[in-house]
Coordinates of C-alpha atoms in Angstrom, one line a residue:
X1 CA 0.0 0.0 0.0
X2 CA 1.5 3.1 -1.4
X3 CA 0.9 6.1 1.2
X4 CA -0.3 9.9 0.5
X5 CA 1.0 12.6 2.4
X6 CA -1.7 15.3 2.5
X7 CA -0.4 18.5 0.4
X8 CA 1.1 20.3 3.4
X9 CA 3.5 16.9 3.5
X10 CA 4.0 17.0 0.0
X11 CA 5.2 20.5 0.2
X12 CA 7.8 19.3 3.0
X13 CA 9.6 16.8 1.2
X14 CA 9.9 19.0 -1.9
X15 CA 11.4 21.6 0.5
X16 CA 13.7 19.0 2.2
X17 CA 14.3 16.7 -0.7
X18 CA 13.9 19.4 -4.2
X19 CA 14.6 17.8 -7.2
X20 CA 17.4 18.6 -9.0
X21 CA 17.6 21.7 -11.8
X22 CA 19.1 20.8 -15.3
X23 CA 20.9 20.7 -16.7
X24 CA 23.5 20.7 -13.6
X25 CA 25.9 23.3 -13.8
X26 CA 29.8 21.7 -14.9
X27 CA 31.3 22.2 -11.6
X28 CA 29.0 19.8 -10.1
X29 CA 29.4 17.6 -13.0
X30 CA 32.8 17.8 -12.9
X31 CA 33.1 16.9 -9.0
X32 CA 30.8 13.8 -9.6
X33 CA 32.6 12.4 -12.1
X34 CA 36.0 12.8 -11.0
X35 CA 35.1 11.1 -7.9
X36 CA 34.0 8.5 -9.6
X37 CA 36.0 8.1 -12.0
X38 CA 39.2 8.2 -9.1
X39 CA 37.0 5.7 -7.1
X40 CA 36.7 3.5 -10.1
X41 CA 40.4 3.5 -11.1
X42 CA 41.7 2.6 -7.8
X43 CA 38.8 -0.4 -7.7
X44 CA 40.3 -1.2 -11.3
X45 CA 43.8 -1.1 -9.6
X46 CA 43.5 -3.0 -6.3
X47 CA 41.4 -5.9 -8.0
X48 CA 42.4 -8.8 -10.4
X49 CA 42.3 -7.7 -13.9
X50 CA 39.7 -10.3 -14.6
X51 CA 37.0 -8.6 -13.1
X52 CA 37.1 -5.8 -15.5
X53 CA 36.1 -2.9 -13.4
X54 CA 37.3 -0.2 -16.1
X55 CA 33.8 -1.0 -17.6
X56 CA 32.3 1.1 -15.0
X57 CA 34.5 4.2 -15.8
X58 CA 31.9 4.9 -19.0
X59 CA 29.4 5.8 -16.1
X60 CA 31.5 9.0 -15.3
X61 CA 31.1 9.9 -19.0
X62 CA 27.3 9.0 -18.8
X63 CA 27.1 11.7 -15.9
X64 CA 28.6 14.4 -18.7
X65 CA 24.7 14.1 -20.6
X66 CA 23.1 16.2 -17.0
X67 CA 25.7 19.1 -18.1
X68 CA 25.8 22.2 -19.6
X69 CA 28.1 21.7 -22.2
X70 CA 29.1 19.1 -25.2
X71 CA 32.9 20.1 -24.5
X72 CA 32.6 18.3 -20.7
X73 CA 31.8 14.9 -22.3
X74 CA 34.7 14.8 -24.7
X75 CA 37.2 15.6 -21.7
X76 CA 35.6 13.2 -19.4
X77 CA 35.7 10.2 -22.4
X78 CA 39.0 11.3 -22.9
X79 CA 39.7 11.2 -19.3
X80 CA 37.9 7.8 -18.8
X81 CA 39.9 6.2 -21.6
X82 CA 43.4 7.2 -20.1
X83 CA 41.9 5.8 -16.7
X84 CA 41.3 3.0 -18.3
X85 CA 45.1 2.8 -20.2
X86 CA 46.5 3.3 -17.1
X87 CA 44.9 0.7 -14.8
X88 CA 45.4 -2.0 -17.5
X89 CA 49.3 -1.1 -17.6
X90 CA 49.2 -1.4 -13.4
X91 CA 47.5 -4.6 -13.7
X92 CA 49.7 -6.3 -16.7
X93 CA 52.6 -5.0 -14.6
X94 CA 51.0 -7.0 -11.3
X95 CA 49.2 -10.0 -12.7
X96 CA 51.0 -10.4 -16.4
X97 CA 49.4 -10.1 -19.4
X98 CA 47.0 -12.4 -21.0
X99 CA 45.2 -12.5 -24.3
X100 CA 42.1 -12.3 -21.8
X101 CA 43.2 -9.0 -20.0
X102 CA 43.4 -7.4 -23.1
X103 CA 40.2 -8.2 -24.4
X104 CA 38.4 -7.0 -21.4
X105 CA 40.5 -3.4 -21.2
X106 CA 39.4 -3.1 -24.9
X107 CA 35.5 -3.9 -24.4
X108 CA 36.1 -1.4 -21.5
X109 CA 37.6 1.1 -23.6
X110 CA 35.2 0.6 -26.4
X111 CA 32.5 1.2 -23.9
X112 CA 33.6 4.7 -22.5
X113 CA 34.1 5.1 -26.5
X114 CA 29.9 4.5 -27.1
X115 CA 28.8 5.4 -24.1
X116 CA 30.6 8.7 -24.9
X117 CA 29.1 8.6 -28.8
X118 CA 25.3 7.6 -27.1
X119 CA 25.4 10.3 -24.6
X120 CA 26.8 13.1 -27.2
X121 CA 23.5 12.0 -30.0
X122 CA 21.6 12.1 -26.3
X123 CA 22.4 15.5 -26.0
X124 CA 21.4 16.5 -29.0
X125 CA 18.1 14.5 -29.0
X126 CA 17.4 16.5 -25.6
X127 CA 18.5 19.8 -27.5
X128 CA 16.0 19.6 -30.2
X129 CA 13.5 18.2 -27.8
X130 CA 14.3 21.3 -25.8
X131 CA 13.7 23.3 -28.8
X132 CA 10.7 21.4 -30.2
X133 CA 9.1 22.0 -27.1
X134 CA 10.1 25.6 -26.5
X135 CA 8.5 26.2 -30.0
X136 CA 5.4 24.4 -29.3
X137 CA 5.2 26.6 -25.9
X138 CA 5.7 29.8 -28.1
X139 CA 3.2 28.7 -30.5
X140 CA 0.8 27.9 -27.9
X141 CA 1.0 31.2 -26.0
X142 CA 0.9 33.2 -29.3
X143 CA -2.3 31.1 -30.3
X144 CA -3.8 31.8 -27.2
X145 CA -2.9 35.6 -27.3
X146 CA -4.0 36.3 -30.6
X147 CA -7.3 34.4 -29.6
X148 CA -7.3 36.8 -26.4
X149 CA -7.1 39.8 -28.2
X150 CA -9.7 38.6 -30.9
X151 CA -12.3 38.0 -28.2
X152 CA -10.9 41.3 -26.4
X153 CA -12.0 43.1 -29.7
X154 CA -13.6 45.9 -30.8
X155 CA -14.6 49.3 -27.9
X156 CA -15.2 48.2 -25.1
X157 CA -16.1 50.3 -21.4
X158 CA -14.9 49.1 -18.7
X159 CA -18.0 47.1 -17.8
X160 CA -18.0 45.4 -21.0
X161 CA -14.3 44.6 -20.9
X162 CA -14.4 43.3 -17.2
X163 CA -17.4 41.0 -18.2
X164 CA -16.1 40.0 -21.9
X165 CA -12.5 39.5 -19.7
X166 CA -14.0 36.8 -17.6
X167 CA -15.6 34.9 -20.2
X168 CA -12.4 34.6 -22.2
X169 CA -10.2 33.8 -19.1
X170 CA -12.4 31.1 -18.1
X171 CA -12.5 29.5 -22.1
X172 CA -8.5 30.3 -22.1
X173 CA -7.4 28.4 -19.0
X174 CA -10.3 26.1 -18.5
X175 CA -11.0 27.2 -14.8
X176 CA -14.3 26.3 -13.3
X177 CA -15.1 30.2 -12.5
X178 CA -13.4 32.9 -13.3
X179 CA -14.4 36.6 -11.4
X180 CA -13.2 40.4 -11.7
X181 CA -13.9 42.9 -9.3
X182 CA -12.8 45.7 -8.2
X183 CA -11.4 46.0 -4.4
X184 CA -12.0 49.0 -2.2
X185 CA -11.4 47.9 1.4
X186 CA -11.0 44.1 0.9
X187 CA -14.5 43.9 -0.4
X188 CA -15.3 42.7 -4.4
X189 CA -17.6 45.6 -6.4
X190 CA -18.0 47.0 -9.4
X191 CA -17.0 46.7 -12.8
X192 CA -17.7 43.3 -11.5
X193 CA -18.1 39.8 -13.7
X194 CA -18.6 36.2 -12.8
X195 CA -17.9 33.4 -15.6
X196 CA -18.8 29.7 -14.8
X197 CA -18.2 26.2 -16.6
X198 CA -20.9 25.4 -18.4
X199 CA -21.6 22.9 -16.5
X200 CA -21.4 24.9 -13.3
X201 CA -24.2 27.2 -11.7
X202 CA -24.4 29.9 -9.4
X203 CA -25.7 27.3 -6.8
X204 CA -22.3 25.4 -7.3
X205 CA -19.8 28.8 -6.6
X206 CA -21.6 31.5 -5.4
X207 CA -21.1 34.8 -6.8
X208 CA -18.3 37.0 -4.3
X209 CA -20.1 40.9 -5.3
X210 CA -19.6 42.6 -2.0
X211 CA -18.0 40.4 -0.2
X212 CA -15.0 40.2 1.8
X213 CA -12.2 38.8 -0.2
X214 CA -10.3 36.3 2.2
X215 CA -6.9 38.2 3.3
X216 CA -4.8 36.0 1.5
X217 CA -6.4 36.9 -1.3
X218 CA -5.2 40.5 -1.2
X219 CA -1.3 39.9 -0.6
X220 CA 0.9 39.6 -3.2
X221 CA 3.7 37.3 -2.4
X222 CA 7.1 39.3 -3.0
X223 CA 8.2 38.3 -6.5
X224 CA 5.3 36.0 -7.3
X225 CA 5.5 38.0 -10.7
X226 CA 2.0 38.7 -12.6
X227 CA 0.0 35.6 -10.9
X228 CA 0.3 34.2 -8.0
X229 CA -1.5 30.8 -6.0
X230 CA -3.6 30.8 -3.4
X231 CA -6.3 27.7 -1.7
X232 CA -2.8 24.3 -1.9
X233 CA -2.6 25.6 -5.5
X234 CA -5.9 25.5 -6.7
X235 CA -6.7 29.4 -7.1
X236 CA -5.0 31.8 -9.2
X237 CA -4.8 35.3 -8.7
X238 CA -3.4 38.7 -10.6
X239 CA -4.3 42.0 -10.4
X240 CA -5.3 44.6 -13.4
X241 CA -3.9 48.2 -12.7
X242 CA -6.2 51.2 -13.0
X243 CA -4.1 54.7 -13.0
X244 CA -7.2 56.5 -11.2
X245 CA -9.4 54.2 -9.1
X246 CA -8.6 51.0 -7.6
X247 CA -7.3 47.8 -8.7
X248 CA -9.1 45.1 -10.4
X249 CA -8.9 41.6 -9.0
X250 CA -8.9 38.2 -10.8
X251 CA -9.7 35.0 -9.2
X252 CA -9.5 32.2 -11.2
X253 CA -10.5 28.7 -9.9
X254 CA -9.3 25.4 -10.5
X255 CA -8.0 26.6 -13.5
X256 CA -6.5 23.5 -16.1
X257 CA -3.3 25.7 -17.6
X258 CA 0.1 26.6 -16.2
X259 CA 0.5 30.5 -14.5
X260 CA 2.4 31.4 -17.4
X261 CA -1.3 31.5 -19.6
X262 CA -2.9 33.4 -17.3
X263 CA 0.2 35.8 -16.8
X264 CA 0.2 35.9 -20.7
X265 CA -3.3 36.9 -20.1
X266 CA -3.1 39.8 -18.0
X267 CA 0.3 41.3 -19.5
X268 CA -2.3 41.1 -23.2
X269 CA -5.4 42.7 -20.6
X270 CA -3.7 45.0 -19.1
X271 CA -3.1 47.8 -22.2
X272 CA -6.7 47.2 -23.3
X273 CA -7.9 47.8 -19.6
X274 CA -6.1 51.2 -20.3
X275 CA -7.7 52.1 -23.4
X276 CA -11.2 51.2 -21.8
X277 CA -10.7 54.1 -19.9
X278 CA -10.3 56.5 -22.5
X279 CA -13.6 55.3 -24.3
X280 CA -15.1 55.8 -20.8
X281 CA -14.0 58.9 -20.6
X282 CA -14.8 59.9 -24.8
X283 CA -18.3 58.2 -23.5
X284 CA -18.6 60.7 -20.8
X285 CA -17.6 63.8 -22.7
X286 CA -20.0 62.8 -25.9
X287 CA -23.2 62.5 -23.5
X288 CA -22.1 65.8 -22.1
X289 CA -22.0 67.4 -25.2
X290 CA -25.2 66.2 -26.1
X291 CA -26.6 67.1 -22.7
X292 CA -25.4 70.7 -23.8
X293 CA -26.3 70.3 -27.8
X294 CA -30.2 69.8 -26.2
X295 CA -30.1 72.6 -23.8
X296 CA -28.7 74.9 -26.6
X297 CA -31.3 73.8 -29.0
X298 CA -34.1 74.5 -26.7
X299 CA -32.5 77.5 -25.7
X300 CA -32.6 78.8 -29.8
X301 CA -35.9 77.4 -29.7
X302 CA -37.2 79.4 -27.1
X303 CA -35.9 82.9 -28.1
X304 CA -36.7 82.3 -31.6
X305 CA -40.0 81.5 -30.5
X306 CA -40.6 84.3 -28.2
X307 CA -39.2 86.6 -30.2
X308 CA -41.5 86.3 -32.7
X309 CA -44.6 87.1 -31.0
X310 CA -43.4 90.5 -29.8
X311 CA -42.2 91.4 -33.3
X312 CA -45.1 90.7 -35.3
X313 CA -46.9 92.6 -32.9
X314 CA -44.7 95.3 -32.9
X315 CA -44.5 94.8 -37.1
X316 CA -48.1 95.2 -37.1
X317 CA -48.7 98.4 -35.0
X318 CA -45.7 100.1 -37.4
X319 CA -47.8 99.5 -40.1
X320 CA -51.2 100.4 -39.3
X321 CA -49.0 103.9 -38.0
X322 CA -47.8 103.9 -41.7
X323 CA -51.7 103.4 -43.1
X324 CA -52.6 106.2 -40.7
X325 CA -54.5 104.4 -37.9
X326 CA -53.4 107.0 -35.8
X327 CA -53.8 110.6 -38.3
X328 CA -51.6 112.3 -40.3
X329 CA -47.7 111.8 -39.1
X330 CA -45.1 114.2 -39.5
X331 CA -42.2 113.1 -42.7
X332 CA -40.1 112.5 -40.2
X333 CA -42.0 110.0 -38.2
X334 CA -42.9 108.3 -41.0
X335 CA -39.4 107.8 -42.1
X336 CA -38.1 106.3 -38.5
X337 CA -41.0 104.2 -38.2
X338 CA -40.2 102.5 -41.8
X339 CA -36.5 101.9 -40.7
X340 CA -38.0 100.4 -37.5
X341 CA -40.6 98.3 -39.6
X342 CA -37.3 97.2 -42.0
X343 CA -35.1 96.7 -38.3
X344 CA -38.3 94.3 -37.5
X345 CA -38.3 92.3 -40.5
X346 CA -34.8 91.7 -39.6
X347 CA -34.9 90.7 -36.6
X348 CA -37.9 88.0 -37.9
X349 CA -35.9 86.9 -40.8
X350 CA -33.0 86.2 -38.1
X351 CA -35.3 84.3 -35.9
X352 CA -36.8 82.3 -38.7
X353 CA -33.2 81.3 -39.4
X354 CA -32.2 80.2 -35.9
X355 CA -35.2 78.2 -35.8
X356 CA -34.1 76.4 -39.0
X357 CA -30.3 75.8 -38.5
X358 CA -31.5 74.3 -34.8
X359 CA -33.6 71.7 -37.0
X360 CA -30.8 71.2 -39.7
X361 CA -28.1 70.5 -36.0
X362 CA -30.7 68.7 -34.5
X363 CA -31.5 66.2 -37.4
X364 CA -34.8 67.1 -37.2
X365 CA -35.6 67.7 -40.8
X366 CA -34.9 64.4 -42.1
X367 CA -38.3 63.4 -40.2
X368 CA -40.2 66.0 -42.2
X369 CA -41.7 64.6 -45.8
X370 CA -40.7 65.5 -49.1
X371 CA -43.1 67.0 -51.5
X372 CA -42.8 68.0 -55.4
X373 CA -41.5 71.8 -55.2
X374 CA -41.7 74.0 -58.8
X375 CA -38.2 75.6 -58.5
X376 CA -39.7 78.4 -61.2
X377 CA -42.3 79.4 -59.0
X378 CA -40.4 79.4 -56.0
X379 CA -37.9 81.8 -57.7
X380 CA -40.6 84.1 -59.2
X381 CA -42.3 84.1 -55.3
X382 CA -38.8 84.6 -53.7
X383 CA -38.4 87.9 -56.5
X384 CA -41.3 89.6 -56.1
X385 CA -40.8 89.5 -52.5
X386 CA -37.9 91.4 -52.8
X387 CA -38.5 94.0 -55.4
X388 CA -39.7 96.2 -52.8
X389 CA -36.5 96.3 -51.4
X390 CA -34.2 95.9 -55.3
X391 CA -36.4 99.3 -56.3
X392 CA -35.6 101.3 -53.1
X393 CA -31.8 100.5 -53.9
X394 CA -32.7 100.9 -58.2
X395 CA -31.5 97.3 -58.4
X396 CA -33.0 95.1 -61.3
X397 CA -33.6 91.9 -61.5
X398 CA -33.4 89.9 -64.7
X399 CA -34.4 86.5 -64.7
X400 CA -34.1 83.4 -67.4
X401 CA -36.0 80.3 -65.5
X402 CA -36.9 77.2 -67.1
X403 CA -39.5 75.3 -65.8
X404 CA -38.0 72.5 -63.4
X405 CA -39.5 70.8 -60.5
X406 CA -37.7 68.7 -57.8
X407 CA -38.4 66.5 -54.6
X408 CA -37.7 68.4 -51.6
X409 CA -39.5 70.8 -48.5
X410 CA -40.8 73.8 -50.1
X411 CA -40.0 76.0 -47.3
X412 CA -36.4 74.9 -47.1
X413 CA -35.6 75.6 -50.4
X414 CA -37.6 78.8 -50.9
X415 CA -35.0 79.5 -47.6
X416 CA -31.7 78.8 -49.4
X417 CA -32.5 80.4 -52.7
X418 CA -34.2 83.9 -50.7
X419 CA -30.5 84.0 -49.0
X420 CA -28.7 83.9 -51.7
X421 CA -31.0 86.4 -53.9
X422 CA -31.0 88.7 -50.7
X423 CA -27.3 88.8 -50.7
X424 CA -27.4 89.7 -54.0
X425 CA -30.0 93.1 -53.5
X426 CA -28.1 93.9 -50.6
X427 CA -24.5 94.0 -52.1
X428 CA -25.2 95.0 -55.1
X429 CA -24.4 98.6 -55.8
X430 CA -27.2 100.8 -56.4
X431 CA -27.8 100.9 -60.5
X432 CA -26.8 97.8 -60.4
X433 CA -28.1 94.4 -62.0
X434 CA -29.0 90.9 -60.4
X435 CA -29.3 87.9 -62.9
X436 CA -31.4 84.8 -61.9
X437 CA -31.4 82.1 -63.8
X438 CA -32.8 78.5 -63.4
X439 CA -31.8 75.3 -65.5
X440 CA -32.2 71.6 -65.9
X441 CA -28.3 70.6 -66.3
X442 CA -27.1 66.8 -66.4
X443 CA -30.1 65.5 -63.9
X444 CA -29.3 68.7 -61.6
X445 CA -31.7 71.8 -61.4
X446 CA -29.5 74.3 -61.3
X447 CA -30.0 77.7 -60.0
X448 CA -27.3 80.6 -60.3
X449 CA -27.1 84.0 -58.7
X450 CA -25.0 87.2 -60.4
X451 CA -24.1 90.1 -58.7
X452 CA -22.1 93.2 -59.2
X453 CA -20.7 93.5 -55.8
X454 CA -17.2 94.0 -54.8
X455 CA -17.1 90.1 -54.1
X456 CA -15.7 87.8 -51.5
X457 CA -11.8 88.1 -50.6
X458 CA -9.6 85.1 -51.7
X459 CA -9.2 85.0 -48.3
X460 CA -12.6 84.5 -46.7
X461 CA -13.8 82.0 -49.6
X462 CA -12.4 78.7 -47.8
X463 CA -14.8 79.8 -44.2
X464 CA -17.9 81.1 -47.1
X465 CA -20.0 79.1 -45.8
X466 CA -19.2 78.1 -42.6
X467 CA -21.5 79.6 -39.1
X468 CA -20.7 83.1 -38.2
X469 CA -17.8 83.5 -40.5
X470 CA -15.8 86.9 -40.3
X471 CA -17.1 90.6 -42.0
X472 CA -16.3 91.2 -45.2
X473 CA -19.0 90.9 -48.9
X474 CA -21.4 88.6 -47.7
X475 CA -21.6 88.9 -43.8
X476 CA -24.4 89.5 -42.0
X477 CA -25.3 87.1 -39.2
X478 CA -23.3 84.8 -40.2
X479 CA -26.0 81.3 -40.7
X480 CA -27.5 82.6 -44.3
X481 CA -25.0 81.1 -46.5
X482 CA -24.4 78.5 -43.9
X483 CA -27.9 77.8 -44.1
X484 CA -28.0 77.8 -47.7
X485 CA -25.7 75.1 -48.0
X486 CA -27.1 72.8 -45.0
X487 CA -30.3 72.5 -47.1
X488 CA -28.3 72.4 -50.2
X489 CA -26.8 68.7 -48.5
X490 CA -29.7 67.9 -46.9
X491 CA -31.8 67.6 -50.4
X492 CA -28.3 66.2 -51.6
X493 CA -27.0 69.4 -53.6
X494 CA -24.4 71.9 -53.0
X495 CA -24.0 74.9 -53.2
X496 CA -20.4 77.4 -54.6
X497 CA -19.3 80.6 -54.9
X498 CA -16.7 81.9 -57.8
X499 CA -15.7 85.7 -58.8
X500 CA -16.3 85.6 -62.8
X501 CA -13.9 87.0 -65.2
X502 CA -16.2 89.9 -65.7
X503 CA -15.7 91.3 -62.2
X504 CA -19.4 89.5 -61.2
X505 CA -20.0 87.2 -58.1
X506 CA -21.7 83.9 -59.1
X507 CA -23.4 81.6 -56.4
X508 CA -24.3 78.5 -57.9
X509 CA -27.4 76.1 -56.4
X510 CA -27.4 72.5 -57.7
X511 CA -30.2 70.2 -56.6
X512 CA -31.1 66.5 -58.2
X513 CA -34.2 65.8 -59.8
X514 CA -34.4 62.8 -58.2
X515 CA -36.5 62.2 -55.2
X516 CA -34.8 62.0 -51.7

């Protein structure tokens, strides 16, 4: 009956009895072999020369195979073979020599001679055994690595990588449960994640979330490296770094692969782990900025709104001044109250166009529907309405306009092309002459604007039409032309500016003809 010493006993006798490290270094092979060689020679020596003890001296040679070097077991043959010379010259000196004694020194020569040949092809076997199996290792952790960082894949938060960490540690070493937690006074929270076996429940290993951890849990043996053992062996542990909060533990139990997977593991986690923390943070800063994007929007929202009442009230008391609601006024009166009625118009073309860009930011008109829109009436509306205003300045219009109709919201549109055409009025000098034109070119309707203003500077025409660009031909409140070509994009156009060679400014509005 073979007895079992419980682990504690089996950890004693590997303390008091450890098992040799090769290969041995060559001091220690040296001092072996020479002992036994010198043992053997003077047995070889003080017996009959029939025995043939010189055999034994190929056993010092043997000892040459635990060694470091190939160079040992050439000197210890060599050595072996002299010991071997010598004793058989002692011997035919003592006992005389017979056709016998020479046939045993030569077997025992011959012997240190193969034993010394079996050992060096040994060595060599071991070598590329050695390799072999140094390769397989390498091969095996690189498999498993690049299968780590597969699974490890793609942005994760923290939460997701702690949980997606856990289910790849436990498929990676085979462990029965694998959890990660953080630890803030000895007890397990969150980012927290508990992987089972599949054939294992909750009922079989309870989860540890908020729990004490067991104290020899925590300490980290000095130079126990990236993992250490805990429970006889039967629990791994390692710790994740986190710069800013606390450390991340990892228990793994009963787990079926060597510490050097798991540290693997955790040296292929521990970068990611980092980056998690910047997407948490990107996370953060995005749902901020939306926070903010909302409040801003409702903000517009609200002045636009508001603003609006008050000035069509205020628009409509000017006029019924200016139709004599309240008697005769005085020239003068009647001239500030129709730059205050022009001021108000202003102000309610601005708000429209707040309320409009907040729907272009917000995404909000891509839930609006499309409808057929007559581009040639559109124009001729968006003209007439400004006459009134081309006359006081003795701008003209002159209009060429095909008839073309696209898919797209009226109200939009009639927006983008009443910017551009009030541009035009409002920086053309007075005299001056403002061609509209409207065409069906190459599946586009295209609509172009001519001016006789002083133009924009090569300078400004990269930030044209950005929001609240900088002064200069074309600046106002700095969303028209921005406007213009956010519902240019949004009804999948575009819209450019160029100086023509005849000193004219040319805005240029392509839309499809396709619907949306």
């Amino acid at each position: 009956m073979s007895m079992r010493f419980p682990s504690s006993g089996r950890q004693f006798m590997r303390e008091l009895f450890p098992p040799p490290k090769l290969p041995l270094l060559d001091a220690t092979v040296w001092a072996v072999a020479l002992t036994l060689l010198v043992v053997v020679v003077l047995a070889d020596i003080f017996t009959p020369a029939s025995f043939a003890v010189g055999t034994v001296l190929s056993a010092s040679v043997a000892l040459a195979a635990l060694g470091e070097s190939k160079k040992t077991v050439w000197q210890l043959t060599a050595l072996a073979v002299l010991a071997n010379l010598i004793a058989g010259f002692w011997n035919g000196w003592r006992d005389g020599v017979e056709t016998f004694h020479l046939l045993n020194r030569a077997v025992s020569i011959l012997s240190v001679v193969l034993v010394c040949v079996l050992t060096i092809r040994a060595r060599e076997a071991s070598e590329r055994a050695a390799a072999l199996s140094q390769e397989e290792r390498e091969l095996t952790r690189e498999r498993a690595r690049r299968q780590l960082a597969e699974e490890m894949g793609g942005p994760l938060g923290q939460k997701e990588f702690v949980e997606r960490a856990a289910t790849t540690l436990q498929k990676l070493t085979g462990a029965s449960s694998v959890e990660i937690g953080a630890v803030d006074r000895a007890i397990l929270g969150h980012p927290y994640a508990l992987a089972l076996a599949p054939d294992l429940t909750l009922h079989d290993h309870p989860s540890r979330l908020n729990q004490r951890i067991p104290l020899e849990f925590l300490a980290h043996p000095v130079g126990a490296g990236d993992v250490w053992a805990s429970g006889g062996g039967n629990v791994y542990l390692a710790r994740l770094r986190r710069p800013t909060e606390g450390d991340l533990l990892l228990i793994l139990s009963n787990p079926q692969t060597p510490p050097s997977v798991t540290g693997m593991a955790i040296r292929t986690l521990q970068p990611l782990l980092e980056r998690t923390a910047l997407l948490d943070d990107l996370r953060e800063n995005r749902e901020q900025l939306a926070e903010r994007g909302e409040v801003l929007r409702d903000l517009v929202y609200a002045f636009s709104h508001d603003l609006r009442t008050p000035l069509l009230a205020n628009g409509m008391n000017m006029r019924s001044a200016l139709d004599g609601a309240y008697g005769e006024l005085p020239q003068e009166y009647r001239t500030n109250l129709q730059n205050g009625l022009e001021a108000n118009e202003t102000l309610l073309a601005l708000a429209d166009q707040l309320l409009l860009v907040a729907k272009y930011e917000s995404g909000e008109n891509a839930q609006e529907e499309t409808q057929s829109v007559n581009l040639r009436d559109l124009v001729v509306s968006v003209v007439s309405d400004l006459k009134p205003r081309a006359q006081a300045k003795n701008v003209t219009f002159d209009t060429a306009l095909s008839g073309v109709t696209v898919q797209g919201r009226k109200h939009d549109l009639r927006r983008a092309v009443q910017n551009l055409l009030d541009n035009a009025v409002k920086f053309s000098p007075p005299g001056g002459t403002v061609r509209v034109s409207l065409s069906d070119d190459d599946d586009e309707a295209v609509v172009t604007v001519r001016d006789q203003g002083r133009g924009i500077p090569a300078d400004q025409q990269a930030r044209l039409f950005q929001r609240f660009r900088g002064s200069g031909a074309g600046s106002g409140s700095g969303l028209g032309l921005y406007l213009t070509r956010r519902i240019a994009e949004a009804h999948g156009g575009s819209v450019r500016y160029q100086r023509r060679a005849d000193a004219r400014s040319e805005f240029t509005l392509s839309l499809p003809l396709g619907a949306l």
